[in-house]
């Protein structure tokens, strides 16, 4: 149990480092921490997913430069949301999981920028915003596909509860 | 509504949400204590970020290295082509320069010798050996070349005279040939003398100045030019520079070794002076 928590914490730290160093791709970068917490929530359920989302959100907030704890809150709700949808609405297949992760990631992007617009007044033109969300969704789909299978294999091998 | 609050998960979620919102509010007010959590996270992540940045920089350096190597190679290739192209241009320019000089010389001759016509000719063959004792030019009877016409290079450097004429070719005997002789004078003193070819001196590219008057003040470095005596060469064509003055101790006569002004070893174009028009 402790070993797994430590491994996950290390993963979070590594993903944060990766996110804040190599993945500074303008205009948008794929959100590794969000995708990681969404997949955990998808596979482990809303409680564990929520805890991971909180941790990942705090790490994300530390380096995002945006309003403090905004990511934490959004990560939390996204994780709980994806867990509820996967438990009650659609079947748990890898394809559904990846699609759901991508969809929630894109919704997070929309909400985050809507809130940014409200809080900071940072707005983009419609075409620019459309392109940004398109690129972000594409990135998310690629990262979700890359993350899903290794995480699922690891979660199945060492269940947390 | 009451049932909703009985669900402990929802209650927990609401508490957490409220807590986060409170934290957001406090953080937005600039309270340092709330930032402690962020500082802890930052401290934990910083070494990893440093490592990732270092690795990233290494990859960037590596890619720049290979890119620059590739660029240098391409640039090198480009420069080679450029050098080749420039060399070709340079050679073409040298030709043009040469041609320009020849044309200027021709113009100069025509100015100097206003009454004479000048025929430009290319040297097409020469006798074996380093010096042009005799050589062939590409103009002949058809172009108006006649026997004994003087041949010059530059504005007035004497080469020799036409010794044989064909339809479209002519043979020119140079001033250094043993068969050649020309009436001359020392430019500085105006002393009359004779320039003749000498079999021994010819091999060195020199000729001889003879019939020097006893009281002549000829000395090394004097310019010798044609005197116009004899009718073959017009007056004032430069023949050469005195290299050495030799005096015979027995009879007191003197001769000088003359270095022609014309570089016979690299002669390629000459001008034939049509002296007939003078007459």
Coordinates of C-alpha atoms in Angstrom, one line a residue:
Chain A
X1 CA 0.0 0.0 0.0
X2 CA 2.7 2.5 1.1
X3 CA 4.9 1.4 -1.8
X4 CA 2.1 2.0 -4.3
X5 CA 1.3 5.4 -2.8
X6 CA 5.0 6.3 -3.0
X7 CA 5.2 5.1 -6.6
X8 CA 2.1 7.2 -7.5
X9 CA 3.5 10.2 -5.7
X10 CA 6.8 9.8 -7.6
X11 CA 4.8 9.5 -10.8
X12 CA 2.9 12.7 -9.9
X13 CA 6.2 14.5 -9.2
X14 CA 7.7 13.2 -12.5
X15 CA 4.7 14.2 -14.5
X16 CA 4.7 17.7 -12.9
X17 CA 8.3 18.0 -13.8
X18 CA 7.7 16.8 -17.3
X19 CA 4.6 19.1 -17.6
X20 CA 6.6 22.2 -16.5
X21 CA 9.7 21.5 -18.5
X22 CA 9.4 19.6 -21.7
X23 CA 5.7 20.2 -22.4
X24 CA 5.7 23.9 -22.6
X25 CA 4.2 23.7 -26.1
X26 CA 2.5 26.9 -27.2
X27 CA -0.4 27.7 -27.6
X28 CA -1.5 24.7 -25.5
X29 CA 0.2 21.8 -23.8
X30 CA -1.4 18.5 -23.0
X31 CA -2.3 18.3 -19.3
X32 CA -0.5 15.2 -18.1
X33 CA -1.5 15.5 -14.5
X34 CA -5.2 15.8 -15.3
X35 CA -5.1 12.9 -17.7
X36 CA -3.3 10.8 -15.1
X37 CA -5.8 11.6 -12.3
X38 CA -8.8 11.1 -14.7
X39 CA -7.5 7.6 -15.7
X40 CA -6.9 6.8 -12.0
X41 CA -10.5 7.9 -11.2
X42 CA -11.8 5.9 -14.1
X43 CA -10.1 2.7 -13.0
X44 CA -10.2 3.2 -9.2
X45 CA -13.4 5.0 -8.6
X46 CA -14.4 8.5 -7.4
X47 CA -12.8 8.4 -3.9
X48 CA -9.3 7.3 -4.8
X49 CA -9.6 9.3 -8.1
X50 CA -10.7 12.3 -6.1
X51 CA -7.7 12.1 -3.7
X52 CA -5.3 11.8 -6.7
X53 CA -7.1 14.7 -8.4
X54 CA -6.6 16.8 -5.3
X55 CA -2.9 16.0 -5.2
X56 CA -2.4 16.5 -8.9
X57 CA -4.4 19.7 -8.8
X58 CA -2.3 21.2 -6.0
X59 CA 0.9 20.3 -8.0
X60 CA -0.6 21.8 -11.1
X61 CA -1.6 24.9 -9.3
X62 CA 1.9 25.3 -7.9
X63 CA 3.2 25.8 -11.4
X64 CA 0.3 27.0 -13.4
X65 CA 0.6 30.7 -12.4
X66 CA -3.2 30.9 -12.5
X67 CA -5.6 31.5 -9.5
X68 CA -4.5 29.3 -6.6
X69 CA -6.5 26.0 -6.2
X70 CA -8.6 26.5 -9.3
X71 CA -7.0 23.5 -10.9
X72 CA -7.4 21.6 -7.6
X73 CA -11.1 22.2 -7.7
X74 CA -11.5 21.5 -11.4
X75 CA -9.4 18.3 -11.2
X76 CA -11.5 17.1 -8.2
X77 CA -14.8 17.6 -10.0
X78 CA -13.5 16.1 -13.3
X79 CA -12.3 13.0 -11.5
X80 CA -15.5 12.5 -9.6
X81 CA -17.5 13.2 -12.8
X82 CA -15.5 10.7 -14.9
X83 CA -15.8 8.1 -12.2
X84 CA -19.6 8.5 -12.0
X85 CA -20.1 8.4 -15.8
X86 CA -17.9 5.3 -16.2
X87 CA -19.7 3.6 -13.4
X88 CA -23.2 4.4 -14.4
X89 CA -23.5 5.4 -18.0
X90 CA -21.0 3.6 -20.2
X91 CA -19.3 0.3 -20.2
X92 CA -15.7 0.1 -19.0
X93 CA -13.8 -0.7 -22.2
X94 CA -10.4 0.8 -23.1
X95 CA -11.8 2.7 -26.0
X96 CA -14.6 4.2 -23.9
X97 CA -12.1 5.0 -21.2
X98 CA -9.8 6.8 -23.6
X99 CA -12.6 8.7 -25.2
X100 CA -14.1 9.6 -21.8
X101 CA -10.7 10.8 -20.6
X102 CA -10.3 12.9 -23.7
X103 CA -13.8 14.3 -23.4
X104 CA -13.4 15.3 -19.8
X105 CA -10.0 16.8 -20.5
X106 CA -11.5 19.0 -23.2
X107 CA -14.4 20.0 -20.9
X108 CA -11.8 20.9 -18.2
X109 CA -10.0 23.1 -20.8
X110 CA -13.3 24.8 -21.7
X111 CA -14.2 25.4 -18.1
X112 CA -10.7 26.5 -17.2
X113 CA -10.6 29.1 -20.0
X114 CA -14.2 30.2 -19.3
X115 CA -13.2 30.8 -15.6
X116 CA -10.0 32.5 -16.7
X117 CA -12.0 34.8 -18.9
X118 CA -14.3 35.6 -16.0
X119 CA -11.4 36.0 -13.4
X120 CA -8.6 37.5 -15.5
X121 CA -10.5 38.8 -18.5
X122 CA -8.2 36.8 -20.8
X123 CA -10.1 36.1 -24.0
X124 CA -9.2 34.8 -27.4
X125 CA -10.9 35.1 -30.7
X126 CA -13.3 32.3 -31.6
X127 CA -11.1 30.9 -34.3
X128 CA -8.0 30.9 -32.1
X129 CA -9.9 29.3 -29.2
X130 CA -11.4 26.7 -31.5
X131 CA -8.0 25.8 -32.8
X132 CA -6.6 25.7 -29.3
X133 CA -9.2 23.3 -28.1
X134 CA -8.8 21.2 -31.2
X135 CA -5.1 20.9 -30.6
X136 CA -5.6 20.3 -26.9
X137 CA -8.2 17.5 -27.6
X138 CA -5.7 15.9 -30.0
X139 CA -2.9 16.0 -27.5
X140 CA -5.2 14.7 -24.8
X141 CA -6.3 11.7 -27.0
X142 CA -2.7 10.8 -27.7
X143 CA -1.6 11.1 -24.0
X144 CA -4.7 9.3 -22.8
X145 CA -4.0 6.4 -25.2
X146 CA -0.3 6.3 -24.1
X147 CA -1.2 6.4 -20.3
X148 CA -4.3 4.2 -20.2
X149 CA -2.8 0.8 -20.8
X150 CA 0.2 1.0 -18.5
X151 CA -1.8 2.5 -15.7
X152 CA -4.6 -0.1 -16.1
X153 CA -2.0 -2.9 -16.0
X154 CA -0.4 -1.5 -12.9
X155 CA -3.7 -0.9 -11.1
X156 CA -4.9 -4.4 -11.9
X157 CA -1.6 -6.0 -10.7
X158 CA -1.5 -4.0 -7.4
X159 CA -5.0 -3.0 -6.2
X160 CA -5.0 -0.2 -3.7
X161 CA -7.9 -1.5 -1.7
Chain B
X1 CA -32.6 17.8 0.1
X2 CA -32.2 16.2 3.6
X3 CA -31.5 12.8 1.9
X4 CA -28.8 14.4 -0.2
X5 CA -26.9 15.6 2.9
X6 CA -27.2 12.2 4.4
X7 CA -24.9 10.9 1.7
X8 CA -21.5 11.2 3.4
X9 CA -19.7 11.3 0.0
X10 CA -21.6 14.3 -1.1
X11 CA -21.1 16.0 2.3
X12 CA -17.4 15.3 2.1
X13 CA -17.3 16.7 -1.5
X14 CA -19.1 19.8 -0.4
X15 CA -16.8 20.3 2.6
X16 CA -13.8 19.9 0.4
X17 CA -15.2 22.3 -2.2
X18 CA -16.0 24.9 0.4
X19 CA -12.5 24.4 1.8
X20 CA -10.9 24.8 -1.6
X21 CA -13.0 27.9 -2.3
X22 CA -11.9 29.4 1.1
X23 CA -8.3 28.6 0.3
X24 CA -8.7 30.3 -3.1
X25 CA -10.2 33.3 -1.5
X26 CA -7.5 33.5 1.2
X27 CA -4.8 32.9 -1.4
X28 CA -6.2 35.7 -3.6
X29 CA -5.9 38.0 -0.6
X30 CA -2.2 37.3 -0.6
X31 CA -2.0 35.3 2.7
X32 CA 1.4 33.7 2.9
X33 CA 0.3 30.8 5.1
X34 CA -1.8 29.3 2.3
X35 CA 1.1 29.3 -0.1
X36 CA 3.0 26.9 2.2
X37 CA 1.4 24.0 0.5
X38 CA 2.5 25.3 -2.9
X39 CA 6.0 25.9 -1.6
X40 CA 6.2 22.3 -0.4
X41 CA 5.1 21.0 -3.8
X42 CA 7.5 23.4 -5.5
X43 CA 10.4 22.2 -3.3
X44 CA 9.7 18.6 -4.0
X45 CA 9.3 19.1 -7.7
X46 CA 12.2 21.5 -8.2
X47 CA 15.1 18.9 -8.3
X48 CA 13.2 16.9 -10.8
X49 CA 12.5 19.9 -12.9
X50 CA 16.2 20.7 -12.8
X51 CA 17.0 17.2 -13.9
X52 CA 14.4 17.3 -16.7
X53 CA 15.6 20.7 -17.8
X54 CA 19.2 19.4 -17.8
X55 CA 18.2 16.4 -19.9
X56 CA 16.1 18.6 -22.2
X57 CA 19.0 21.0 -22.6
X58 CA 21.3 18.1 -23.4
X59 CA 19.0 16.9 -26.1
X60 CA 18.6 20.4 -27.4
X61 CA 22.4 20.8 -27.4
X62 CA 22.7 17.4 -29.2
X63 CA 20.2 18.4 -31.8
X64 CA 21.9 21.8 -32.3
X65 CA 25.2 20.0 -32.6
X66 CA 23.9 17.6 -35.3
X67 CA 22.0 20.4 -36.9
X68 CA 25.0 22.7 -37.0
X69 CA 27.1 19.9 -38.3
X70 CA 24.6 19.2 -41.0
X71 CA 24.4 23.0 -41.7
X72 CA 28.1 23.3 -41.8
X73 CA 28.4 20.4 -44.2
X74 CA 25.7 22.0 -46.4
X75 CA 27.3 25.4 -46.1
X76 CA 30.7 23.8 -47.0
X77 CA 29.2 22.3 -50.1
X78 CA 27.6 25.7 -50.9
X79 CA 30.9 27.5 -50.5
X80 CA 32.7 25.0 -52.7
X81 CA 30.2 25.6 -55.5
X82 CA 30.5 29.3 -54.9
X83 CA 34.3 29.1 -55.0
X84 CA 34.1 27.2 -58.3
X85 CA 31.7 29.7 -59.7
X86 CA 33.9 32.6 -58.5
X87 CA 37.0 31.0 -60.0
X88 CA 35.2 30.7 -63.3
X89 CA 34.2 34.3 -63.1
X90 CA 37.7 35.3 -62.1
X91 CA 39.1 33.5 -65.1
X92 CA 36.5 35.2 -67.3
X93 CA 37.4 38.5 -65.7
X94 CA 41.1 38.0 -66.3
X95 CA 40.3 37.3 -70.0
X96 CA 38.2 40.4 -70.1
X97 CA 40.9 42.4 -68.4
X98 CA 43.4 41.2 -70.8
X99 CA 41.2 41.9 -73.7
X100 CA 40.5 45.3 -72.3
X101 CA 44.2 46.0 -71.9
X102 CA 44.8 44.9 -75.4
X103 CA 42.0 47.1 -76.8
X104 CA 43.3 50.1 -74.7
X105 CA 46.8 49.4 -76.1
X106 CA 45.4 49.3 -79.6
X107 CA 43.6 52.5 -79.0
X108 CA 46.8 54.1 -77.6
X109 CA 48.7 52.9 -80.7
X110 CA 46.1 54.4 -82.9
X111 CA 46.4 57.6 -81.0
X112 CA 50.2 57.6 -81.1
X113 CA 50.4 56.5 -84.7
X114 CA 47.5 58.4 -86.0
X115 CA 48.5 58.0 -89.6
X116 CA 49.0 54.2 -89.3
X117 CA 46.5 51.5 -89.4
X118 CA 46.9 48.7 -86.8
X119 CA 46.1 45.1 -87.4
X120 CA 45.5 43.0 -84.3
X121 CA 46.7 39.4 -84.5
X122 CA 46.8 36.4 -82.3
X123 CA 49.9 34.3 -81.9
X124 CA 49.0 30.8 -83.1
X125 CA 52.3 29.1 -82.9
X126 CA 55.9 29.6 -82.0
X127 CA 59.2 27.9 -82.4
X128 CA 60.1 25.4 -79.8
X129 CA 62.0 26.7 -76.8
X130 CA 61.1 29.3 -74.2
X131 CA 61.7 32.4 -76.3
X132 CA 59.9 33.7 -79.4
X133 CA 62.7 33.9 -81.9
X134 CA 60.1 33.4 -84.6
X135 CA 56.4 32.9 -84.2
X136 CA 53.3 32.7 -86.4
X137 CA 50.3 35.0 -86.2
X138 CA 46.8 34.4 -87.5
X139 CA 46.7 37.3 -90.0
X140 CA 48.1 37.4 -93.5
X141 CA 47.9 38.9 -96.9
X142 CA 44.1 38.9 -96.8
X143 CA 44.0 41.0 -93.7
X144 CA 46.6 43.4 -95.1
X145 CA 49.8 42.1 -93.6
X146 CA 52.9 42.8 -95.7
X147 CA 56.5 41.8 -95.4
X148 CA 58.7 43.7 -93.0
X149 CA 55.9 45.4 -91.2
X150 CA 56.8 46.1 -87.6
X151 CA 55.0 44.1 -84.9
X152 CA 54.4 45.5 -81.4
X153 CA 52.7 44.7 -78.2
X154 CA 51.1 47.1 -75.7
X155 CA 51.2 50.7 -76.8
X156 CA 54.7 50.7 -78.3
X157 CA 56.8 47.7 -77.2
X158 CA 58.7 46.4 -80.2
X159 CA 58.3 42.7 -80.9
X160 CA 59.9 42.4 -84.3
X161 CA 58.9 42.4 -87.9
X162 CA 57.0 40.3 -90.4
X163 CA 59.4 37.9 -92.0
X164 CA 57.0 35.8 -94.1
X165 CA 53.4 36.3 -95.2
X166 CA 50.8 33.7 -96.1
X167 CA 47.2 34.2 -97.1
X168 CA 45.9 34.2 -93.6
X169 CA 49.0 33.7 -91.5
X170 CA 52.4 35.5 -91.2
X171 CA 55.7 34.7 -89.5
X172 CA 57.2 37.3 -87.3
X173 CA 60.9 37.4 -86.5
X174 CA 61.6 38.9 -83.0
X175 CA 64.2 41.5 -82.1
X176 CA 66.1 38.9 -80.2
X177 CA 66.6 36.6 -83.2
X178 CA 70.2 36.5 -84.6
X179 CA 68.7 37.4 -88.0
X180 CA 67.2 40.6 -86.7
X181 CA 68.6 44.1 -86.6
X182 CA 67.1 47.5 -86.0
X183 CA 68.3 51.1 -86.0
X184 CA 68.0 52.4 -82.5
X185 CA 68.9 55.3 -80.2
X186 CA 69.4 55.7 -76.4
X187 CA 66.3 57.5 -75.2
X188 CA 68.2 59.5 -72.6
X189 CA 71.2 60.7 -74.6
X190 CA 69.7 60.3 -78.1
X191 CA 72.9 58.5 -79.2
X192 CA 72.3 56.5 -82.3
X193 CA 73.1 52.7 -82.1
X194 CA 72.0 49.4 -83.5
X195 CA 70.0 46.6 -81.8
X196 CA 70.9 43.1 -83.1
X197 CA 70.1 39.6 -82.2
X198 CA 72.8 37.4 -80.8
X199 CA 72.8 33.6 -80.8
X200 CA 74.1 33.3 -77.3
X201 CA 72.0 36.1 -75.8
X202 CA 68.9 34.9 -77.5
X203 CA 68.8 31.8 -75.3
X204 CA 68.6 34.1 -72.3
X205 CA 66.0 36.3 -73.9
X206 CA 68.3 39.2 -74.5
X207 CA 69.8 41.0 -77.5
X208 CA 72.8 43.2 -78.2
X209 CA 73.2 47.0 -78.6
X210 CA 76.1 47.7 -81.0
X211 CA 77.7 50.6 -82.8
X212 CA 77.7 52.6 -79.6
X213 CA 79.6 55.8 -80.0
X214 CA 82.8 56.0 -77.9
X215 CA 81.8 59.1 -76.0
X216 CA 78.2 57.8 -75.5
X217 CA 77.1 58.0 -71.9
X218 CA 75.0 54.8 -72.2
X219 CA 74.6 53.1 -68.9
X220 CA 72.6 50.4 -67.2
X221 CA 68.9 51.2 -67.0
X222 CA 68.8 53.3 -70.2
X223 CA 65.8 52.8 -72.5
X224 CA 66.6 52.0 -76.1
X225 CA 64.0 52.8 -78.8
X226 CA 63.9 52.6 -82.5
X227 CA 65.5 55.5 -84.4
X228 CA 63.4 55.2 -87.6
X229 CA 66.6 54.8 -89.6
X230 CA 66.4 51.9 -92.1
X231 CA 62.8 52.4 -92.9
X232 CA 61.5 49.2 -91.4
X233 CA 60.6 50.4 -87.9
X234 CA 59.0 53.7 -87.3
X235 CA 60.7 56.0 -84.8
X236 CA 60.0 55.8 -81.1
X237 CA 59.1 52.2 -80.6
X238 CA 60.5 51.0 -77.3
X239 CA 62.9 48.0 -77.6
X240 CA 64.3 47.4 -74.2
X241 CA 66.4 48.4 -71.2
X242 CA 70.1 48.2 -70.9
X243 CA 71.0 45.4 -68.6
X244 CA 74.8 45.5 -68.8
X245 CA 77.4 47.6 -70.7
X246 CA 80.5 45.7 -71.9
X247 CA 83.7 47.5 -73.0
X248 CA 86.4 45.8 -75.0
X249 CA 89.6 46.7 -73.3
X250 CA 91.7 46.2 -76.5
X251 CA 90.0 48.5 -78.9
X252 CA 87.8 50.4 -76.5
X253 CA 84.6 49.6 -78.3
X254 CA 81.5 48.9 -76.3
X255 CA 78.3 47.0 -76.6
X256 CA 75.4 46.6 -74.3
X257 CA 73.2 43.7 -73.3
X258 CA 69.6 44.7 -73.8
X259 CA 66.6 43.2 -72.0
X260 CA 63.5 43.6 -74.3
X261 CA 60.5 45.3 -72.8
X262 CA 58.3 42.7 -74.3
X263 CA 57.8 39.5 -72.3
X264 CA 58.3 37.0 -75.2
X265 CA 57.4 34.1 -73.0
X266 CA 53.8 35.1 -72.4
X267 CA 53.0 36.9 -75.6
X268 CA 49.6 36.0 -77.1
X269 CA 48.4 39.0 -79.0
X270 CA 50.3 41.5 -81.1
X271 CA 49.6 44.5 -83.3
X272 CA 51.1 44.8 -86.8
X273 CA 51.7 48.4 -87.9
X274 CA 50.8 49.1 -91.4
X275 CA 53.6 51.4 -92.3
X276 CA 52.5 51.5 -95.9
X277 CA 49.8 54.0 -95.2
X278 CA 52.5 56.4 -94.1
X279 CA 54.0 56.3 -97.4

